[in-house]
CSV table of C-alpha atoms and ligand atoms in Angstrom, one decimal:
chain,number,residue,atom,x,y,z
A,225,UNK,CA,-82.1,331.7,220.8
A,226,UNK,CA,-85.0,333.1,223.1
A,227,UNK,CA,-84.2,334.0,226.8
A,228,UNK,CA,-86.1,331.9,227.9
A,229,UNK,CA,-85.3,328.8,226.2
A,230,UNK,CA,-81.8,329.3,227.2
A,231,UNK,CA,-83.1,329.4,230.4
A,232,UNK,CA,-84.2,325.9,230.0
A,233,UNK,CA,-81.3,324.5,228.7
A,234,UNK,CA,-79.5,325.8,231.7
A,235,UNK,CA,-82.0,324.2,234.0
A,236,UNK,CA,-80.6,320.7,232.5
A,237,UNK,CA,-79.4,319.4,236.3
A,238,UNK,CA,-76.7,316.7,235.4
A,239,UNK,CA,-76.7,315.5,238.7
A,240,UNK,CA,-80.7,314.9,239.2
A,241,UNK,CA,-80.6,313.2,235.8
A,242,UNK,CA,-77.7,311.0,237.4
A,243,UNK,CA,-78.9,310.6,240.1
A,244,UNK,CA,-81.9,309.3,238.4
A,245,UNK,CA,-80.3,306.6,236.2
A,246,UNK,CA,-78.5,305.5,240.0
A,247,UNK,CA,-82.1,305.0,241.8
A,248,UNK,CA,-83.5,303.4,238.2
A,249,UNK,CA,-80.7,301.3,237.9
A,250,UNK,CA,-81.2,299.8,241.8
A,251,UNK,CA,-85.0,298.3,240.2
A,252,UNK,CA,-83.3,295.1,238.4
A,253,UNK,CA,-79.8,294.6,239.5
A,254,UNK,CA,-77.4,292.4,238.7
A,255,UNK,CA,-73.4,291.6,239.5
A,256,UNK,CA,-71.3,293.9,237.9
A,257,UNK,CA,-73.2,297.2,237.5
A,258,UNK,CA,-75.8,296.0,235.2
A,259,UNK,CA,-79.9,295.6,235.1
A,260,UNK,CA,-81.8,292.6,234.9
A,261,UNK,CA,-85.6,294.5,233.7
A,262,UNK,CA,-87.6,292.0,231.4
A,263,UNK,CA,-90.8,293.9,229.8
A,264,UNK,CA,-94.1,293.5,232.0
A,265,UNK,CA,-91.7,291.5,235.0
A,266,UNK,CA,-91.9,292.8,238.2
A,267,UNK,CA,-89.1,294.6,237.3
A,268,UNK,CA,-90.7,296.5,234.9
A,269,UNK,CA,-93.5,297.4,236.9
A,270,UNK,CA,-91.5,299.2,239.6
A,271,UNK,CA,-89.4,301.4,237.2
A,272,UNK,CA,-93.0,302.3,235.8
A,273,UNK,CA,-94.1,303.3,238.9
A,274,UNK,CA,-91.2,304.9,239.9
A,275,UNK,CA,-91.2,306.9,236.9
A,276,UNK,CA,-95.2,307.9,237.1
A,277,UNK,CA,-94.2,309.6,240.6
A,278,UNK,CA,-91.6,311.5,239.2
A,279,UNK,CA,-94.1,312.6,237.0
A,280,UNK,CA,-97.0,312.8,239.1
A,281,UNK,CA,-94.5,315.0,241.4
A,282,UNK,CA,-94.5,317.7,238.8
A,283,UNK,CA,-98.1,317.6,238.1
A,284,UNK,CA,-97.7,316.5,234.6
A,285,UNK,CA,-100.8,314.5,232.9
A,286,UNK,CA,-99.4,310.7,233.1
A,287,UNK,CA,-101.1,308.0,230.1
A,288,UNK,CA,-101.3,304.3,229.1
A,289,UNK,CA,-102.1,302.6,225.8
A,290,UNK,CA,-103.2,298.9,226.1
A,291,UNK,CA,-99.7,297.6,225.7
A,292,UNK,CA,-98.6,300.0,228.4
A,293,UNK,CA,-96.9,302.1,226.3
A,294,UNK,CA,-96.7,305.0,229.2
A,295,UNK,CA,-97.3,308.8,228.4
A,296,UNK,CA,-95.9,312.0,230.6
A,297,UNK,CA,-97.4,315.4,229.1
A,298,UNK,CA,-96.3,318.8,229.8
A,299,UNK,CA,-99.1,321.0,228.2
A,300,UNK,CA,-98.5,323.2,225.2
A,301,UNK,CA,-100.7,326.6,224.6
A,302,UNK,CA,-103.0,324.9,221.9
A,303,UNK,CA,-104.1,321.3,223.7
A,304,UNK,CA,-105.2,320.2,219.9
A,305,UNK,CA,-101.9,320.7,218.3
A,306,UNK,CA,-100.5,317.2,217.5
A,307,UNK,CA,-97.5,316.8,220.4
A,308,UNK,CA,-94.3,316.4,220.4
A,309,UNK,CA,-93.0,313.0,221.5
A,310,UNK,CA,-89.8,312.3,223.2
A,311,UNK,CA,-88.8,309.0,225.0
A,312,UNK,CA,-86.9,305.7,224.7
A,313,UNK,CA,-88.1,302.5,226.7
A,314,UNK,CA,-87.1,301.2,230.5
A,315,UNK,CA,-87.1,297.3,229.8
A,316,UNK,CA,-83.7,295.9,229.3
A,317,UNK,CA,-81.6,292.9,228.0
A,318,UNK,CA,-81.4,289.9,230.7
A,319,UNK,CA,-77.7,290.9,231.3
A,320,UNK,CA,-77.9,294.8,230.0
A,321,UNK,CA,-76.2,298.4,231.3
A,322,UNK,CA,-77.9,300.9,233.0
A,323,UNK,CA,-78.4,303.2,230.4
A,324,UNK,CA,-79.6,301.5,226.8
A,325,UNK,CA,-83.1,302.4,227.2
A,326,UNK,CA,-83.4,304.6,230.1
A,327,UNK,CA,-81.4,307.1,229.3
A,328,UNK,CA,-83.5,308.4,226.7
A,329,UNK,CA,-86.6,308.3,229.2
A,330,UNK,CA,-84.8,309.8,231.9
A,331,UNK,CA,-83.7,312.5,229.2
A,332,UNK,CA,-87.1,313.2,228.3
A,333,UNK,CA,-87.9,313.5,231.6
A,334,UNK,CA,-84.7,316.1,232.3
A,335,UNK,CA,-85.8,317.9,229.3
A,336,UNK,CA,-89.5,318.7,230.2
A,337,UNK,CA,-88.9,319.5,234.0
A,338,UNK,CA,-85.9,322.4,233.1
A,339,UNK,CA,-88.6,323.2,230.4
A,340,UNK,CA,-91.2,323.5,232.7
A,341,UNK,CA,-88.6,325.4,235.8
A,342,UNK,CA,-88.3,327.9,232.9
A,343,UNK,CA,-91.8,328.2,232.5
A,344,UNK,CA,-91.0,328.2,229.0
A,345,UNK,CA,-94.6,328.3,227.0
A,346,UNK,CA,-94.8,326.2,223.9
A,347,UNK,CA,-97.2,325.9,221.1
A,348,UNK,CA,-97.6,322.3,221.1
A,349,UNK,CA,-97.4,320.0,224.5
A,350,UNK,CA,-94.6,317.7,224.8
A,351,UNK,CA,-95.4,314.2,225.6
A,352,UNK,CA,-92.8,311.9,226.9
A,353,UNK,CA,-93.2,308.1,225.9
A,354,UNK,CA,-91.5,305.2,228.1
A,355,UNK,CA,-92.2,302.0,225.1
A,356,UNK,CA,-93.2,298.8,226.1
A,357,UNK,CA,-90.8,295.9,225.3
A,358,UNK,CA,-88.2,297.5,223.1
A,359,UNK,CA,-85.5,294.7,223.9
A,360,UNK,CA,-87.8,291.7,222.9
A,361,UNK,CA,-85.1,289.5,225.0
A,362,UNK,CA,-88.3,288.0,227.1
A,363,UNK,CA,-91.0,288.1,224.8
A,364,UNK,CA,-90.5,288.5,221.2
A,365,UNK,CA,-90.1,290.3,218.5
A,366,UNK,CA,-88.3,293.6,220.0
A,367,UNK,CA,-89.7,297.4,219.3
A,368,UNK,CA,-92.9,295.6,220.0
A,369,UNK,CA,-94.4,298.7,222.0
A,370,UNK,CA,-94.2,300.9,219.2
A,371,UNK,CA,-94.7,298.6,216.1
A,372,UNK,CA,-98.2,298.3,218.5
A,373,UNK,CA,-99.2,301.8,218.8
A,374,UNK,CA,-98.2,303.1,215.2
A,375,UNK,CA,-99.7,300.4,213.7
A,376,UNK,CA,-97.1,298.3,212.4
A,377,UNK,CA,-98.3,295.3,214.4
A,378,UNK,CA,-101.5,294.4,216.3
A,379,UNK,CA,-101.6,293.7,219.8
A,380,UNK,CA,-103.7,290.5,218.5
A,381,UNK,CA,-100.7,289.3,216.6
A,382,UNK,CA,-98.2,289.3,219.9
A,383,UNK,CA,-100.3,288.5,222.8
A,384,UNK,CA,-100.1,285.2,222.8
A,385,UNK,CA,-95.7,285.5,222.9
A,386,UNK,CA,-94.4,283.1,225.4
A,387,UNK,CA,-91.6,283.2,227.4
A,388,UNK,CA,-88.9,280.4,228.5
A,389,UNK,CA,-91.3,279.4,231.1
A,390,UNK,CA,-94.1,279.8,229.1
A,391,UNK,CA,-95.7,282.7,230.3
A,392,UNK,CA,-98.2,284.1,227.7
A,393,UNK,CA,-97.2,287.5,227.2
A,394,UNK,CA,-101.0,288.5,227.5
A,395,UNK,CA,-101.3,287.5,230.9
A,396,UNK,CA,-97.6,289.2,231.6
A,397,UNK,CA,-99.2,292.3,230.0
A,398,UNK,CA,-102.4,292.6,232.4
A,399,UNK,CA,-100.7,292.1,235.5
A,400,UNK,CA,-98.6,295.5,234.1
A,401,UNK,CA,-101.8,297.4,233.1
A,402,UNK,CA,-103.7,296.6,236.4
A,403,UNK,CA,-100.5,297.8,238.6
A,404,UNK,CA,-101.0,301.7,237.3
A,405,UNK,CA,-105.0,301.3,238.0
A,406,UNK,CA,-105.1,304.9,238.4
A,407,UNK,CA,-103.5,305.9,235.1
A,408,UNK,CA,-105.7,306.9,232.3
A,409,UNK,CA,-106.2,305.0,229.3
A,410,UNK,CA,-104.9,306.3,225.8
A,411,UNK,CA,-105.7,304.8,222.6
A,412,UNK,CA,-103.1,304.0,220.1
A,413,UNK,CA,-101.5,306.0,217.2
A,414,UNK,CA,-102.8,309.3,218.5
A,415,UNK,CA,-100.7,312.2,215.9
A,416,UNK,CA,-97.2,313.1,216.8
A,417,UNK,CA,-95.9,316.5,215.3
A,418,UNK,CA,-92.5,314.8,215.6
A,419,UNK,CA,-90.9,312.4,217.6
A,420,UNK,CA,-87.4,312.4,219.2
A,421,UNK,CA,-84.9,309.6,220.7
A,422,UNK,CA,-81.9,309.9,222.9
A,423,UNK,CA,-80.0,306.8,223.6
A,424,UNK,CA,-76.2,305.9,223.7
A,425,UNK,CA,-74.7,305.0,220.5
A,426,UNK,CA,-73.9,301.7,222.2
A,427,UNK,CA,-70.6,301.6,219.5
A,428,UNK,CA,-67.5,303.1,219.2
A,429,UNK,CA,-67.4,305.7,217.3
A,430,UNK,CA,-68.5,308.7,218.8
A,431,UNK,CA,-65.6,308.0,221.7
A,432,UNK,CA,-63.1,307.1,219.2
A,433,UNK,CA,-63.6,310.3,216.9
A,434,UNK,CA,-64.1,312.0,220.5
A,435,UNK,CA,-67.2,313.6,219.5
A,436,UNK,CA,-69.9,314.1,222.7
A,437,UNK,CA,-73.3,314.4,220.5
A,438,UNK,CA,-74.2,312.0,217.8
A,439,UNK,CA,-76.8,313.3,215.1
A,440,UNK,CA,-78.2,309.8,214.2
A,441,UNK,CA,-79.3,309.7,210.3
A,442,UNK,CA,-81.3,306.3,210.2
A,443,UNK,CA,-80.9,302.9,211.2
A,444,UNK,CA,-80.0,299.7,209.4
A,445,UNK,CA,-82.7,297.2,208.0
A,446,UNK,CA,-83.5,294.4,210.1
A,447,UNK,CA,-85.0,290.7,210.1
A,448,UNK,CA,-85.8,288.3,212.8
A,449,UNK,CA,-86.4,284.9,212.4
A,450,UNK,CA,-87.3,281.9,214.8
A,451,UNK,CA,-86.1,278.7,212.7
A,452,UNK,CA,-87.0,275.3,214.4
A,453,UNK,CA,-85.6,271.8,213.7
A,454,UNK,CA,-87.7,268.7,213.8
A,455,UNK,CA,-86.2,265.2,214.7
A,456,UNK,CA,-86.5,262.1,216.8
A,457,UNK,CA,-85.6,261.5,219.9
A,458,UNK,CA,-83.2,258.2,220.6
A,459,UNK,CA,-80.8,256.7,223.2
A,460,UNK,CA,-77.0,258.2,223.2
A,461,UNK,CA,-75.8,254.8,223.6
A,462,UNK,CA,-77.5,252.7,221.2
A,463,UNK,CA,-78.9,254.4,218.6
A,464,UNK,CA,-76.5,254.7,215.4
A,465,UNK,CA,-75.3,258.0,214.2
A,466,UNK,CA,-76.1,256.8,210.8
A,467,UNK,CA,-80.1,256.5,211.4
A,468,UNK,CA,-80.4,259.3,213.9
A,469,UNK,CA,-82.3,262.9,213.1
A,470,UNK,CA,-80.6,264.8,215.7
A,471,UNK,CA,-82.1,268.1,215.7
A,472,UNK,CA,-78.9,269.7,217.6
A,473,UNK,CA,-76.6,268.3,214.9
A,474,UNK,CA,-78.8,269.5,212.1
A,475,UNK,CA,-79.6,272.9,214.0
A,476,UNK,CA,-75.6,273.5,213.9
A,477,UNK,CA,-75.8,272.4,210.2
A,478,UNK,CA,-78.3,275.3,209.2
A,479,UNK,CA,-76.0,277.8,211.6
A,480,UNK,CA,-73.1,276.9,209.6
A,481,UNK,CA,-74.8,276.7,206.1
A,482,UNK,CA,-75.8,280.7,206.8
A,483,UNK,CA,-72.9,281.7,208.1
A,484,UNK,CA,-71.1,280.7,205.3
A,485,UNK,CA,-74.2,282.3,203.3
A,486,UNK,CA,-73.2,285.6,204.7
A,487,UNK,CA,-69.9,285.7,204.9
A,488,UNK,CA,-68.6,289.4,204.4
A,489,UNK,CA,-65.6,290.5,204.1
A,490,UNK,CA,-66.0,294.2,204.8
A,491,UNK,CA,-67.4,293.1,208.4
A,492,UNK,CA,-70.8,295.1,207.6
A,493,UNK,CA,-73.7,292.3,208.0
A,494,UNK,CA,-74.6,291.4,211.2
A,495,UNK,CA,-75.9,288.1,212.2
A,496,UNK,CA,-76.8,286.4,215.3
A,497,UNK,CA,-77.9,283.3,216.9
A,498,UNK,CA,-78.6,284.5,220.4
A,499,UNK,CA,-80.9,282.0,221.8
A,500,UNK,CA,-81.7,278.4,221.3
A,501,UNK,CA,-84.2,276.1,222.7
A,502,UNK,CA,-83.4,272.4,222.8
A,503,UNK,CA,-86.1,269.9,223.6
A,504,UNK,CA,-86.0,266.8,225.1
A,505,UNK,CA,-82.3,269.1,226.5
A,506,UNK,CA,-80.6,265.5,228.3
A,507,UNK,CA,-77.8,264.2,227.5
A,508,UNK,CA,-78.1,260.8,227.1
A,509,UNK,CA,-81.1,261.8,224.5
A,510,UNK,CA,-80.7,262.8,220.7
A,511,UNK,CA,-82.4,266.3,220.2
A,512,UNK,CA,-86.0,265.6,219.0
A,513,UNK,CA,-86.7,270.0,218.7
A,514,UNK,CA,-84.4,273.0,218.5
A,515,UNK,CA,-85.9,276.3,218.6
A,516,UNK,CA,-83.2,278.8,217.3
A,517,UNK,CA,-83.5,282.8,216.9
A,518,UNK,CA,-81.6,284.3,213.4
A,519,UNK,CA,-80.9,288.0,213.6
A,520,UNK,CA,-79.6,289.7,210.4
A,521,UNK,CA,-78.7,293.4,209.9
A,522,UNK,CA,-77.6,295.2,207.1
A,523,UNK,CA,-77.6,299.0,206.2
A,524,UNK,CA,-78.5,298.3,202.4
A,525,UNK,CA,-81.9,297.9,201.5
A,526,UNK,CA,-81.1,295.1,199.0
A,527,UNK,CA,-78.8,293.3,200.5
A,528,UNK,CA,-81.2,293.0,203.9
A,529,UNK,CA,-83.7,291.8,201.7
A,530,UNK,CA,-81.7,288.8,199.9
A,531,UNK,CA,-80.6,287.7,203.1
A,532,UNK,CA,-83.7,287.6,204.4
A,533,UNK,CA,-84.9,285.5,201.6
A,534,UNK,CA,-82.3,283.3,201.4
A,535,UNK,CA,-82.7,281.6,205.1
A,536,UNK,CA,-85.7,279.6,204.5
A,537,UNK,CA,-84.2,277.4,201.7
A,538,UNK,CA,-80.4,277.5,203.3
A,539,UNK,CA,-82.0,276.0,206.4
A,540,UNK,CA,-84.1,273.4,204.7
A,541,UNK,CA,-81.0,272.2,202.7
A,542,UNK,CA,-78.7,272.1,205.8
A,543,UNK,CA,-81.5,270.4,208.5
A,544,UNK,CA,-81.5,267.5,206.0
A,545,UNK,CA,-83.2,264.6,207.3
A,546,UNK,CA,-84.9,266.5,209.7
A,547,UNK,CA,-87.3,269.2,208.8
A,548,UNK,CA,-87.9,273.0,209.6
A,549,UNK,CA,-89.7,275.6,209.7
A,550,UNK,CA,-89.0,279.3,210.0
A,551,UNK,CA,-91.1,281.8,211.0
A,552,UNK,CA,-90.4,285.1,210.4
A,553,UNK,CA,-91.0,287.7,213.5
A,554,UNK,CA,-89.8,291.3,212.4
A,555,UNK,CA,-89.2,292.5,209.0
A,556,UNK,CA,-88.2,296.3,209.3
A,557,UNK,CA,-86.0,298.2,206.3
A,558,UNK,CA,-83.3,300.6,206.8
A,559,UNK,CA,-85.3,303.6,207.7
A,560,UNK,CA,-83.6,307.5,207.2
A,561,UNK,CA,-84.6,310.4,209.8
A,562,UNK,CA,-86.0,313.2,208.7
A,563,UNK,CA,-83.7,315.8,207.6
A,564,UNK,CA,-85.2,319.1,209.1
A,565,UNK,CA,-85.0,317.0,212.4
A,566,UNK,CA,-81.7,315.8,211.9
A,567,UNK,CA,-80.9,319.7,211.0
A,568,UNK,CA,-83.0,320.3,213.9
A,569,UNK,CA,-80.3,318.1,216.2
A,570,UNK,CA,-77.3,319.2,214.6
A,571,UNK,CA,-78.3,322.7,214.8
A,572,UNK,CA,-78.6,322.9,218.7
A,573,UNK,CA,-75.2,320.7,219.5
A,574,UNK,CA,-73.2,323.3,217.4
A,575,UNK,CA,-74.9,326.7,219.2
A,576,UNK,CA,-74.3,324.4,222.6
A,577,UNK,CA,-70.4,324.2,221.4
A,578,UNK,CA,-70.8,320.2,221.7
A,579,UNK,CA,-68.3,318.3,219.3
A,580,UNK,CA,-70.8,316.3,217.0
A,581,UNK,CA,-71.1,314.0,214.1
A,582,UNK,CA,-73.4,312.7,211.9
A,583,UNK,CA,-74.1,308.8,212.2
A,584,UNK,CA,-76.3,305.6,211.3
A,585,UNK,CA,-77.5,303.6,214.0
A,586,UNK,CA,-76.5,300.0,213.8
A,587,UNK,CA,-78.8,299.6,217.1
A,588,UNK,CA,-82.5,299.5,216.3
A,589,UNK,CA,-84.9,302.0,218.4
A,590,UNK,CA,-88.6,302.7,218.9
A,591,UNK,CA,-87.6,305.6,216.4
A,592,UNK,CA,-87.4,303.0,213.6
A,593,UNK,CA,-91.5,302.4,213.8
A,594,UNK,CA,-92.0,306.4,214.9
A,595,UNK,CA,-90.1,307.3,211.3
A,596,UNK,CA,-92.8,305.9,209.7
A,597,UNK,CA,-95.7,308.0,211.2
A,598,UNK,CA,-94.3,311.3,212.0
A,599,UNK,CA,-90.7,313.4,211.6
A,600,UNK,CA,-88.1,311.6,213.5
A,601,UNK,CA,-84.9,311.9,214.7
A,602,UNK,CA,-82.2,310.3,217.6
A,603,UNK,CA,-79.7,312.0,219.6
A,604,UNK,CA,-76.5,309.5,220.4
A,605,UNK,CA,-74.5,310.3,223.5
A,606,UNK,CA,-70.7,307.7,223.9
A,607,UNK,CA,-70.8,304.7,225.9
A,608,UNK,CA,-67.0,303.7,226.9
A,609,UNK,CA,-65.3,301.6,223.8
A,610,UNK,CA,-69.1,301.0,222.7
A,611,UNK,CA,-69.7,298.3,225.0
A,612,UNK,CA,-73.5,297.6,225.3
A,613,UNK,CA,-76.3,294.5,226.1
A,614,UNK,CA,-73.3,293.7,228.9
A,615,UNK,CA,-73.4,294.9,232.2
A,616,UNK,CA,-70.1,296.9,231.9
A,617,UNK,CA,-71.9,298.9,229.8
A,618,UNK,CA,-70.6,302.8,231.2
A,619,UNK,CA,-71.5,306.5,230.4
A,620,UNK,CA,-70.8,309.6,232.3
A,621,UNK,CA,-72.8,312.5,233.6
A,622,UNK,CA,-71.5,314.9,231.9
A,623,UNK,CA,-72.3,313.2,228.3
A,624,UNK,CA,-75.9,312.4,229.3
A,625,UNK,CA,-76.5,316.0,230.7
A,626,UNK,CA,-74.7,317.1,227.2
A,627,UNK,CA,-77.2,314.9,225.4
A,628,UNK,CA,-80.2,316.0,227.6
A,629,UNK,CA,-79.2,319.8,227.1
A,630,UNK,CA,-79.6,319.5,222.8
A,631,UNK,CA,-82.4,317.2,223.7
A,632,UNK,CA,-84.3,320.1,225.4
A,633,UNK,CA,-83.1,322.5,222.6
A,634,UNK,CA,-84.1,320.3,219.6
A,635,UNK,CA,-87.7,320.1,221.4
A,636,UNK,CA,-88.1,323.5,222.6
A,637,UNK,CA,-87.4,324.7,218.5
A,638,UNK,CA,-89.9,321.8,217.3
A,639,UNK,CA,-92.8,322.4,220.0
A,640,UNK,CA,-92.6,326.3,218.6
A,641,UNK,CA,-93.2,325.2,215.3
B,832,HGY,O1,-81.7,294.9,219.1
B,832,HGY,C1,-81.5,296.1,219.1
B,832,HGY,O2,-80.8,296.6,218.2
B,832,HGY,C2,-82.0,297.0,220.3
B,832,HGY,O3,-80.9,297.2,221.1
B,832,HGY,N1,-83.1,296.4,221.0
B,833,MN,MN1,-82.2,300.6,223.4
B,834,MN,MN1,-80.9,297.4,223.7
C-alpha cells in the first residue's frame, strides 16, 4: 500500500470521530441515550448545519439537491472524473440510537479529513452524501432521498407525504432547503464511479462471531404497504356487535389473516405492523377508518414477491364487511453489491488485521437505490447484542474508528482507479 495512503489511514482520529457522534447525538435527544431526528424537523436542520461547518471548516465544496440530499467534496486531480460517493443519512427513528445513520456520515467525514491531513492526491474527488429521509418514520416511504436522486422515484410522487399532524412533506421540505440558503444547488443523479456505505450491522452477528468489520454482500427485498379499513362509526353502548363495521376489529382481522399467511418456521420473513392510525380514535365510538402500515422482508427474490402479492386479497377477505384498500409505497428486490467492491472492502480489513466476515444486510440503506446506478458496497461495524431503532442502541470507539479506517482504505483504492 502507498506511503501515503497509509498515512491516511493513520490519520483516522477515533476520538474526533467520537467525539462527533457525542455533539450529533446532543441535536435530538431523548431519555435513555437515544435521538429523536425526524427528516426536514428542526432536528434535522441543525445536524445539517452542524455538519456543513464541519465541512465548511476544512474548505471542502458543500452541495444540495432539491430534496436536500447534502454533498461534501474533497477534490480529486481530474474534476470530470465521475466521484466517488460515500455517506449514510442523519435523520433517525422517533425513538432511535445514536449511531444508525450517522455513523456512516460522520465516517465519511473521518475518512476525507485523514485523507485530506495526508494530502493524499486522488484521481477522482470524493464526495460525501448525508441522504434525506432514509428512516421514513415521519414521512413515508423510507430511502426516499436516494430513490429521489437516482431516479427510482420522483420528487413529484412524495411531496405531497403527510405526517401524523398532517404536515405536507413539501412544505416540511422547503423550510429544510431555505435554512442552508448559502449552499449551492446540485441537480440529481449526477455519475458516481462507485458508492460506499458504513453503518452498524444493527444485528447480532458480527458481535456474536466476534468479528469487528462486516463485508455486507446485499440486502434483502422489501415491500411497504399502507392498508386502510373502511367502516361506520356507531355508539359503544347501543349499537349491536352483530350490525357494526368496526374498522379496528376488522383491521386486527387482516393482521391476523397475514400473519397466519406468513408464518415461517425458519424465522427468516420479516413482517411488521408498526403504525396504525384510528379514526374517529374514542372509546365510546366503533372505528369508522384504520390506517395501518405492512412491512415485509425476505432475502429470496420469489418469495418477497408472493408475499407481496398476496396482501391485497388476504386483506379484502379478512376486513369483511368493511372494505379496504392497500396502497403500495416501496417495492425494492433483494439487491447484491458489487463484487470488486465487496473485494475492495474485504481486501483493506484483512491488510488492517481487522477480524471480518462476509454478511447480508437484513437492514435496508441508501446503498439499496445507489446499487442500481453505480458499484456499491457497505461496511458493517457491531452494535452491542444487535440492538437498534431503540435508544439503547450502543457502539464503541474503537469499532467505528476500525470501520472508518477500511472505509478510508476501500476509498483511497477506488478514487485511484
Ligand atoms: O427500515 C430499515 O431497514 C432502515 O433501518 N431504515
Ligand atoms: Mn440506517
Ligand atoms: Mn434505521
Amino acid at each position: 500500500m502507498r506511503e501515503d495512503h497509509q498515512d491516511a489511514i493513520r490519520r483516522v482520529d477515533e476520538t474526533r470521530l467520537w467525539q462527533r457522534h457525542a455533539q450529533m447525538a446532543q441535536i435530538g435527544a431523548i431519555p435513555g441515550n437515544g435521538v429523536n431526528r425526524a427528516a426536514f424537523s428542526t432536528e434535522d436542520i441543525r445536524a445539517r448545519r452542524l455538519l456543513v461547518s464541519w465541512a465548511e471548516a476544512r474548505n471542502f465544496e458543500v452541495s444540495m439537491d432539491g430534496i436536500g440530499n447534502v454533498f461534501v467534496r474533497r477534490p480529486g486531480l481530474e474534476p470530470n472524473a465521475a466521484p466517488v460517493l460515500s455517506g449514510s443519512h442523519m435523520d433517525s427513528q422517533p425513538r432511535g440510537g445514536r449511531f444508525d445513520g450517522i455513523y456512516g456520515v460522520l465516517a465519511a467525514l473521518e475518512a476525507i479529513e485523514a485523507i485530506d491531513e495526508a494530502g493524499v492526491k486522488t484521481r477522482r474527488s470524493i464526495e460525501l452524501v448525508a441522504w434525506s429521509n432514509e428512516e421514513g418514520g415521519r414521512f413515508s416511504p423510507c430511502t426516499m432521498g436516494s430513490a429521489v436522486y437516482t431516479g427510482a422515484k420522483t420528487l413529484g410522487e412524495v411531496a405531497g407525504a403527510q405526517d401524523n399532524d398532517g404536515v405536507v412533506l413539501r412544505d416540511a421540505l422547503a423550510e429544510t432547503l431555505a435554512a442552508l440558503p448559502h449552499v449551492r444547488k446540485r441537480e440529481f443523479n449526477a455519475p458516481a464511479a462507485a458508492y460506499i456505505e458504513a453503518h452498524i450491522e444493527q444485528g447480532p452477528l458480527l458481535e456474536l462471531e466476534g468479528k469487528t468489520i462486516g463485508v455486507v454482500t446485499g440486502i434483502q427485498g422489501l415491500r411497504w404497504f399502507n392498508v386502510e379499513v373502511f367502516g361506520e362509526t356507531a355508539h359503544a353502548g347501543t349499537t349491536p356487535l352483530r350490525v357494526r363495521k368496526d374498522a379496528v376489529r376488522a383491521a386486527v382481522a387482516v393482521i391476523q389473516a397475514l400473519a397466519e399467511h406468513i408464518r415461517d418456521p425458519d424465522d427468516i420473513v420479516r413482517f411488521t405492523v408498526g403504525r396504525m392510525l384510528v379514526t374517529p380514535n374514542s372509546s365510546n365510538s366503533v372505528a369508522s377508518h384504520v390506517l395501518f402500515s405492512v412491512d415485509l422482508r425476505h432475502p429470496d427474490l420469489a418469495t418477497v414477491q408472493q408475499l407481496g402479492e398476496s396482501v391485497a386479497e388476504i386483506a379484502r377477505q379478512a376486513a369483511a364487511p368493511c372494505t379496504v384498500k392497500i396502497t403500495p409505497t416501496l417495492h425494492d428486490d433483494p439487491c447484491t453489491f458489487d463484487a470488486s467492491v465487496v473485494a475492495s472492502i474485504e481486501n483493506a480489513a484483512g491488510r488492517l488485521g481487522l477480524a471480518h466476515m462476509r454478511l447480508p444486510s437484513g437492514a435496508s440503506h441508501d446503498a439499496m437505490y445507489m446499487s442500481r446506478v453505480c458499484p456499491t458496497g457497505m461496511i458493517f461495524v457491531p452494535c452491542e447484542k444487535g440492538v437498534s431503532h431503540n435508544e439503547a442502541e450502543n457502539a464503541t470507539p474503537g469499532d467505528l474508528a476500525a470501520g472508518a479506517r477500511v472505509l478510508t482504505a476501500t476509498l483511497l483504492d477506488l478514487a485511484s482507479r
